[in-house]
Tab-separated table of N, CA and C in Angstrom:
chain	number	residue	atom	x	y	z
A	168	UNK	N	-154.185	-77.908	2.883
A	168	UNK	CA	-154.120	-79.301	3.079
A	168	UNK	C	-152.279	-79.003	3.102
A	169	UNK	N	-151.617	-80.055	4.081
A	169	UNK	CA	-150.157	-79.411	4.900
A	169	UNK	C	-149.479	-79.840	3.216
A	170	UNK	N	-148.078	-79.145	3.719
A	170	UNK	CA	-147.526	-80.427	2.977
A	170	UNK	C	-146.409	-82.146	3.812
A	171	UNK	N	-146.610	-82.382	3.093
A	171	UNK	CA	-145.793	-84.581	3.477
A	171	UNK	C	-144.492	-84.553	2.568
A	172	UNK	N	-143.693	-85.086	3.831
A	172	UNK	CA	-142.524	-85.393	3.714
A	172	UNK	C	-143.350	-86.685	2.860
A	173	UNK	N	-142.066	-86.903	1.543
A	173	UNK	CA	-142.120	-87.831	0.247
A	173	UNK	C	-141.981	-89.194	1.668
A	174	UNK	N	-142.391	-90.346	0.576
A	174	UNK	CA	-142.148	-92.062	1.514
A	174	UNK	C	-140.992	-91.767	1.260
A	175	UNK	N	-139.253	-92.060	1.547
A	175	UNK	CA	-138.324	-92.516	0.599
A	175	UNK	C	-139.298	-94.263	0.097
A	176	UNK	N	-138.189	-94.494	-0.871
A	176	UNK	CA	-138.862	-95.360	-2.091
A	176	UNK	C	-137.424	-96.537	-1.874
A	177	UNK	N	-137.633	-97.706	-1.180
A	177	UNK	CA	-135.865	-98.987	-1.409
A	177	UNK	C	-136.128	-97.930	-2.618
A	178	UNK	N	-134.029	-98.662	-2.805
A	178	UNK	CA	-133.563	-98.652	-4.196
A	178	UNK	C	-133.878	-100.085	-4.325
A	179	UNK	N	-134.374	-100.427	-5.782
A	179	UNK	CA	-133.945	-102.003	-6.301
A	179	UNK	C	-132.055	-102.366	-6.650
A	180	UNK	N	-132.424	-103.411	-6.751
A	180	UNK	CA	-130.712	-104.173	-6.734
A	180	UNK	C	-130.921	-103.969	-8.378
A	181	UNK	N	-130.007	-103.659	-9.125
A	181	UNK	CA	-130.016	-103.933	-10.458
A	181	UNK	C	-129.050	-104.790	-10.456
A	182	UNK	N	-129.101	-105.905	-11.459
A	182	UNK	CA	-128.484	-106.750	-12.147
A	182	UNK	C	-127.751	-106.701	-13.758
A	183	UNK	N	-127.215	-107.393	-13.682
A	183	UNK	CA	-126.273	-108.436	-13.352
A	183	UNK	C	-125.585	-107.402	-12.175
A	184	UNK	N	-125.136	-108.334	-10.641
A	184	UNK	CA	-124.378	-107.754	-9.712
A	184	UNK	C	-123.419	-108.332	-9.589
A	185	UNK	N	-121.968	-107.273	-8.704
A	185	UNK	CA	-121.010	-108.490	-8.617
A	185	UNK	C	-120.691	-107.975	-6.502
A	186	UNK	N	-120.626	-109.490	-6.076
A	186	UNK	CA	-120.238	-108.912	-4.778
A	186	UNK	C	-119.066	-109.597	-4.440
A	187	UNK	N	-118.299	-109.054	-3.888
A	187	UNK	CA	-117.345	-108.589	-2.975
A	187	UNK	C	-117.278	-109.196	-1.712
A	188	UNK	N	-117.182	-109.689	-1.295
A	188	UNK	CA	-116.883	-110.623	0.508
A	188	UNK	C	-115.551	-109.808	0.789
A	189	UNK	N	-115.361	-109.665	2.268
A	189	UNK	CA	-114.280	-109.454	1.810
A	189	UNK	C	-114.148	-109.318	3.727
A	190	UNK	N	-112.618	-109.768	4.721
A	190	UNK	CA	-112.254	-110.123	5.618
A	190	UNK	C	-111.705	-108.445	6.138
A	191	UNK	N	-112.973	-107.391	7.121
A	191	UNK	CA	-112.872	-106.599	7.789
A	191	UNK	C	-111.363	-106.351	8.729
A	192	UNK	N	-111.406	-107.816	9.301
A	192	UNK	CA	-110.427	-107.828	10.761
A	192	UNK	C	-108.950	-108.239	9.637
A	193	UNK	N	-108.909	-108.501	8.496
A	193	UNK	CA	-107.518	-108.597	7.630
A	193	UNK	C	-107.053	-107.230	6.870
A	194	UNK	N	-107.955	-106.204	7.671
A	194	UNK	CA	-108.173	-105.063	6.274
A	194	UNK	C	-108.017	-104.575	5.162
A	195	UNK	N	-108.895	-105.398	4.781
A	195	UNK	CA	-108.679	-106.016	3.194
A	195	UNK	C	-110.086	-105.082	2.233
A	196	UNK	N	-110.958	-103.795	2.824
A	196	UNK	CA	-111.964	-103.686	2.325
A	196	UNK	C	-110.929	-102.474	1.441
A	197	UNK	N	-109.771	-101.601	1.475
A	197	UNK	CA	-109.320	-100.997	0.547
A	197	UNK	C	-109.224	-101.852	-0.820
A	198	UNK	N	-108.413	-103.712	-0.570
A	198	UNK	CA	-108.611	-103.871	-1.837
A	198	UNK	C	-110.156	-104.066	-2.245
A	199	UNK	N	-111.125	-104.947	-1.582
A	199	UNK	CA	-111.661	-105.096	-2.229
A	199	UNK	C	-112.576	-103.193	-2.883
A	200	UNK	N	-112.934	-102.560	-1.804
A	200	UNK	CA	-113.002	-101.051	-2.853
A	200	UNK	C	-112.417	-100.923	-4.277
A	201	UNK	N	-110.566	-100.935	-4.279
A	201	UNK	CA	-110.385	-101.134	-5.298
A	201	UNK	C	-110.195	-101.991	-6.845
A	202	UNK	N	-111.126	-102.878	-6.257
A	202	UNK	CA	-111.401	-103.878	-7.351
A	202	UNK	C	-112.532	-103.307	-7.811
A	203	UNK	N	-113.971	-103.132	-6.613
A	203	UNK	CA	-114.897	-102.477	-7.577
A	203	UNK	C	-114.671	-101.747	-7.672
A	204	UNK	N	-113.515	-100.334	-8.197
A	204	UNK	CA	-113.604	-99.809	-8.842
A	204	UNK	C	-112.933	-100.012	-10.339
A	205	UNK	N	-112.688	-100.852	-10.180
A	205	UNK	CA	-111.244	-101.414	-11.605
A	205	UNK	C	-112.432	-102.073	-12.128
A	206	UNK	N	-113.504	-102.404	-12.037
A	206	UNK	CA	-114.705	-104.079	-12.373
A	206	UNK	C	-115.845	-102.847	-12.569
A	207	UNK	N	-115.906	-101.125	-12.005
A	207	UNK	CA	-116.849	-100.569	-12.733
A	207	UNK	C	-116.677	-99.658	-13.420
A	208	UNK	N	-115.231	-99.281	-13.826
A	208	UNK	CA	-114.922	-98.619	-15.301
A	208	UNK	C	-115.185	-99.873	-16.255
A	209	UNK	N	-114.568	-100.880	-15.730
A	209	UNK	CA	-114.222	-101.287	-17.483
A	209	UNK	C	-115.993	-101.897	-17.759
A	210	UNK	N	-116.849	-102.320	-16.859
A	210	UNK	CA	-117.321	-102.633	-17.118
A	210	UNK	C	-118.701	-101.806	-16.893
A	211	UNK	N	-118.833	-100.253	-16.839
A	211	UNK	CA	-119.969	-99.355	-16.371
A	211	UNK	C	-121.104	-99.769	-17.391
A	212	UNK	N	-121.737	-100.273	-18.229
A	212	UNK	CA	-122.375	-100.219	-18.857
A	212	UNK	C	-122.815	-102.110	-19.303
A	213	UNK	N	-122.015	-102.672	-18.344
A	213	UNK	CA	-122.545	-103.236	-18.271
A	213	UNK	C	-123.035	-104.633	-17.020
A	214	UNK	N	-122.077	-104.186	-15.885
A	214	UNK	CA	-123.241	-103.943	-14.340
A	214	UNK	C	-123.729	-103.427	-13.910
A	215	UNK	N	-124.507	-103.300	-13.658
A	215	UNK	CA	-126.322	-102.941	-13.082
A	215	UNK	C	-125.518	-102.610	-10.918
A	216	UNK	N	-124.313	-103.569	-10.242
A	216	UNK	CA	-123.873	-102.726	-9.871
A	216	UNK	C	-123.198	-103.447	-8.726
A	217	UNK	N	-122.143	-103.151	-7.960
A	217	UNK	CA	-121.477	-103.714	-6.680
A	217	UNK	C	-120.962	-104.426	-6.000
A	218	UNK	N	-121.608	-105.141	-4.415
A	218	UNK	CA	-121.618	-104.952	-3.307
A	218	UNK	C	-120.110	-104.953	-3.103
A	219	UNK	N	-119.916	-104.375	-1.609
A	219	UNK	CA	-118.515	-104.953	-0.374
A	219	UNK	C	-119.189	-105.314	0.885
A	220	UNK	N	-118.952	-106.744	1.012
A	220	UNK	CA	-119.816	-106.836	2.142
A	220	UNK	C	-118.857	-107.784	3.230
A	221	UNK	N	-118.468	-106.966	4.338
A	221	UNK	CA	-117.823	-107.301	5.502
A	221	UNK	C	-117.666	-109.100	5.939
A	222	UNK	N	-117.532	-109.749	5.606
A	222	UNK	CA	-117.277	-111.747	5.536
A	222	UNK	C	-116.745	-111.356	6.583
A	223	UNK	N	-116.412	-113.087	6.733
A	223	UNK	CA	-116.024	-114.527	7.619
A	223	UNK	C	-113.584	-113.716	7.626
A	224	UNK	N	-112.966	-113.952	8.793
A	224	UNK	CA	-111.652	-113.751	8.970
A	224	UNK	C	-111.373	-114.999	7.990
A	225	UNK	N	-110.051	-114.202	7.536
A	225	UNK	CA	-109.154	-114.359	5.682
A	225	UNK	C	-110.152	-114.855	4.622
A	226	UNK	N	-111.386	-113.848	4.350
A	226	UNK	CA	-112.182	-114.066	2.794
A	226	UNK	C	-111.779	-113.090	2.030
A	227	UNK	N	-111.739	-113.298	1.077
A	227	UNK	CA	-111.969	-112.645	0.036
A	227	UNK	C	-112.704	-112.847	-1.616
A	228	UNK	N	-113.557	-112.899	-1.136
A	228	UNK	CA	-114.258	-113.311	-2.649
A	228	UNK	C	-115.177	-113.153	-3.299
A	229	UNK	N	-115.380	-113.336	-4.158
A	229	UNK	CA	-116.409	-112.362	-6.176
A	229	UNK	C	-117.301	-112.887	-5.917
A	230	UNK	N	-118.384	-112.756	-6.125
A	230	UNK	CA	-119.225	-113.401	-6.698
A	230	UNK	C	-120.141	-112.959	-7.641
A	231	UNK	N	-120.984	-113.612	-8.666
A	231	UNK	CA	-122.042	-112.735	-9.398
A	231	UNK	C	-123.190	-112.932	-9.751
A	232	UNK	N	-123.841	-112.529	-9.860
A	232	UNK	CA	-125.336	-112.609	-9.363
A	232	UNK	C	-126.082	-112.194	-10.408
A	233	UNK	N	-126.188	-113.422	-11.484
A	233	UNK	CA	-126.906	-112.324	-12.651
A	233	UNK	C	-128.610	-112.258	-12.890
A	234	UNK	N	-129.358	-112.319	-11.846
A	234	UNK	CA	-130.852	-111.987	-11.916
A	234	UNK	C	-131.189	-111.819	-9.927
A	235	UNK	N	-131.864	-112.039	-9.838
A	235	UNK	CA	-133.236	-111.629	-8.460
A	235	UNK	C	-132.418	-113.045	-8.077
A	236	UNK	N	-132.448	-113.655	-8.458
A	236	UNK	CA	-132.259	-115.208	-7.911
A	236	UNK	C	-131.007	-115.236	-7.617
A	237	UNK	N	-130.281	-114.890	-6.100
A	237	UNK	CA	-129.039	-115.003	-5.273
A	237	UNK	C	-128.397	-116.333	-5.384
A	238	UNK	N	-129.543	-117.838	-5.414
A	238	UNK	CA	-128.943	-118.656	-5.291
A	238	UNK	C	-127.994	-119.067	-6.088
A	239	UNK	N	-128.787	-118.301	-7.470
A	239	UNK	CA	-128.126	-118.811	-8.953
A	239	UNK	C	-126.858	-117.980	-8.624
A	240	UNK	N	-125.561	-116.988	-8.012
A	240	UNK	CA	-124.333	-116.942	-7.753
A	240	UNK	C	-123.949	-117.953	-8.258
A	241	UNK	N	-122.572	-117.099	-8.988
A	241	UNK	CA	-121.486	-117.693	-9.205
A	241	UNK	C	-120.232	-117.165	-8.596
A	242	UNK	N	-119.509	-118.253	-8.147
A	242	UNK	CA	-118.609	-117.807	-7.490
A	242	UNK	C	-117.061	-117.640	-8.217
A	243	UNK	N	-116.953	-116.092	-8.535
A	243	UNK	CA	-115.732	-115.499	-9.446
A	243	UNK	C	-114.355	-115.873	-9.152
A	244	UNK	N	-113.896	-115.307	-7.954
A	244	UNK	CA	-112.753	-115.729	-7.332
A	244	UNK	C	-112.629	-116.177	-5.729
A	245	UNK	N	-112.729	-116.665	-4.945
A	245	UNK	CA	-112.608	-117.292	-3.861
A	245	UNK	C	-110.726	-117.380	-3.344
A	246	UNK	N	-110.470	-116.997	-2.404
A	246	UNK	CA	-109.140	-116.313	-2.048
A	246	UNK	C	-108.609	-118.053	-1.803
A	247	UNK	N	-109.389	-118.115	-0.565
A	247	UNK	CA	-108.713	-119.499	-0.345
A	247	UNK	C	-108.664	-120.894	-0.755
A	248	UNK	N	-109.911	-120.661	-2.331
A	248	UNK	CA	-109.635	-121.696	-3.213
A	248	UNK	C	-108.347	-120.938	-4.080
A	249	UNK	N	-108.354	-120.273	-4.318
A	249	UNK	CA	-107.166	-119.932	-5.646
A	249	UNK	C	-105.686	-120.452	-4.566
A	250	UNK	N	-105.569	-119.728	-3.923
A	250	UNK	CA	-104.189	-119.527	-2.824
A	250	UNK	C	-103.909	-118.248	-2.676
A	251	UNK	N	-104.161	-116.583	-3.630
A	251	UNK	CA	-103.492	-115.867	-3.975
A	251	UNK	C	-104.836	-114.469	-3.808
A	252	UNK	N	-105.384	-113.770	-3.756
A	252	UNK	CA	-105.537	-112.249	-4.553
A	252	UNK	C	-105.378	-112.989	-5.930
A	253	UNK	N	-107.232	-112.589	-6.569
A	253	UNK	CA	-106.990	-112.186	-7.758
A	253	UNK	C	-105.951	-111.385	-8.771
A	254	UNK	N	-105.130	-111.010	-9.416
A	254	UNK	CA	-104.936	-110.541	-10.531
A	254	UNK	C	-106.214	-109.557	-11.443
A	255	UNK	N	-106.308	-108.433	-11.381
A	255	UNK	CA	-106.836	-108.115	-12.041
A	255	UNK	C	-107.767	-108.375	-13.442
A	256	UNK	N	-105.713	-108.460	-14.514
A	256	UNK	CA	-106.358	-108.853	-15.800
A	256	UNK	C	-107.062	-110.608	-15.370
A	257	UNK	N	-107.155	-111.750	-14.657
A	257	UNK	CA	-107.649	-112.381	-14.825
A	257	UNK	C	-109.167	-112.480	-13.895
A	258	UNK	N	-109.593	-111.515	-13.231
A	258	UNK	CA	-111.124	-111.237	-12.413
A	258	UNK	C	-112.060	-110.504	-14.043
A	259	UNK	N	-111.095	-110.043	-14.676
A	259	UNK	CA	-111.576	-109.143	-15.598
A	259	UNK	C	-111.980	-109.488	-16.614
A	260	UNK	N	-110.995	-110.971	-16.847
A	260	UNK	CA	-111.433	-112.061	-17.800
A	260	UNK	C	-112.984	-112.664	-17.493
A	261	UNK	N	-112.925	-113.694	-16.234
A	261	UNK	CA	-113.753	-113.586	-15.870
A	261	UNK	C	-115.229	-113.152	-15.661
A	262	UNK	N	-115.252	-111.479	-14.904
A	262	UNK	CA	-116.280	-111.132	-15.395
A	262	UNK	C	-116.922	-110.655	-16.546
A	263	UNK	N	-115.849	-110.784	-17.620
A	263	UNK	CA	-116.378	-110.222	-18.353
A	263	UNK	C	-117.006	-111.672	-19.633
A	264	UNK	N	-116.546	-112.870	-19.127
A	264	UNK	CA	-116.784	-114.297	-19.799
A	264	UNK	C	-118.340	-114.356	-19.144
A	265	UNK	N	-118.610	-113.753	-18.333
A	265	UNK	CA	-119.931	-114.656	-17.988
A	265	UNK	C	-121.157	-113.310	-18.350
A	266	UNK	N	-120.766	-111.690	-18.758
A	266	UNK	CA	-121.377	-111.013	-19.147
A	266	UNK	C	-121.427	-110.129	-20.088
A	267	UNK	N	-120.428	-110.309	-20.864
A	267	UNK	CA	-120.027	-109.435	-22.405
A	267	UNK	C	-118.724	-110.396	-22.743
A	268	UNK	N	-119.421	-111.398	-23.028
A	268	UNK	CA	-118.652	-111.951	-23.825
A	268	UNK	C	-117.963	-111.767	-24.840
A	269	UNK	N	-118.115	-110.882	-25.921
A	269	UNK	CA	-117.890	-110.148	-26.901
A	269	UNK	C	-117.190	-108.734	-27.021
A	270	UNK	N	-117.071	-108.655	-25.444
A	270	UNK	CA	-115.882	-107.410	-24.840
A	270	UNK	C	-114.332	-107.585	-25.364
A	271	UNK	N	-113.797	-106.774	-25.957
A	271	UNK	CA	-112.706	-106.775	-25.506
A	271	UNK	C	-111.437	-105.792	-25.098
A	272	UNK	N	-111.212	-107.392	-24.034
A	272	UNK	CA	-110.381	-106.237	-22.729
A	272	UNK	C	-108.650	-105.688	-22.508
A	273	UNK	N	-108.805	-105.284	-24.440
A	273	UNK	CA	-107.551	-104.370	-24.592
A	273	UNK	C	-106.183	-105.301	-24.388
A	274	UNK	N	-104.745	-104.709	-23.851
A	274	UNK	CA	-104.057	-105.012	-23.401
A	274	UNK	C	-104.396	-106.644	-22.407
A	275	UNK	N	-105.582	-106.413	-21.710
A	275	UNK	CA	-105.005	-107.330	-20.070
A	275	UNK	C	-105.956	-108.704	-21.226
A	276	UNK	N	-106.592	-108.276	-22.267
A	276	UNK	CA	-106.663	-109.989	-23.151
A	276	UNK	C	-105.511	-111.284	-23.759
A	277	UNK	N	-104.438	-110.137	-23.678
A	277	UNK	CA	-103.420	-110.669	-24.106
A	277	UNK	C	-102.539	-111.883	-23.854
A	278	UNK	N	-102.422	-112.575	-23.973
A	278	UNK	CA	-101.534	-114.067	-23.702
A	278	UNK	C	-99.768	-113.454	-23.425
A	279	UNK	N	-99.950	-113.830	-22.359
A	279	UNK	CA	-98.275	-113.933	-22.417
A	279	UNK	C	-97.572	-115.237	-22.841
A	280	UNK	N	-96.850	-114.193	-23.533
A	280	UNK	CA	-95.600	-114.826	-24.603
A	280	UNK	C	-94.645	-115.998	-24.245
A	281	UNK	N	-94.489	-117.179	-24.752
A	281	UNK	CA	-93.698	-118.624	-23.492
A	281	UNK	C	-92.367	-117.869	-23.783
A	282	UNK	N	-91.434	-118.031	-23.139
A	282	UNK	CA	-90.146	-117.295	-22.838
A	282	UNK	C	-89.894	-116.626	-22.667
A	283	UNK	N	-90.887	-115.429	-22.384
A	283	UNK	CA	-90.247	-113.812	-22.014
A	283	UNK	C	-90.565	-113.538	-20.759
């Protein structure tokens, strides 16, 4: 009997999944990758995966897909709507509120003191 090559199995998508859609023409891939790295570091045991997706001109959006139903995706950040890129502190708080509400983010949870 001849040895046969094993048939590659498709990878299963793991949830919850974060999708970071970015504008490649604006050269925002590195920003998207850095954002992904920061989120994976903070939520390594909570997130299933993070996907980087090239998108239309001017796009930088972060979505949470909680399960297999992609239509249930939640828009966590949109640069055009917010008028700016996300501060990691703000984005981590939004991700945390959906995937691990009990998680303490340490210094990222501290509120700014008025007048300072």
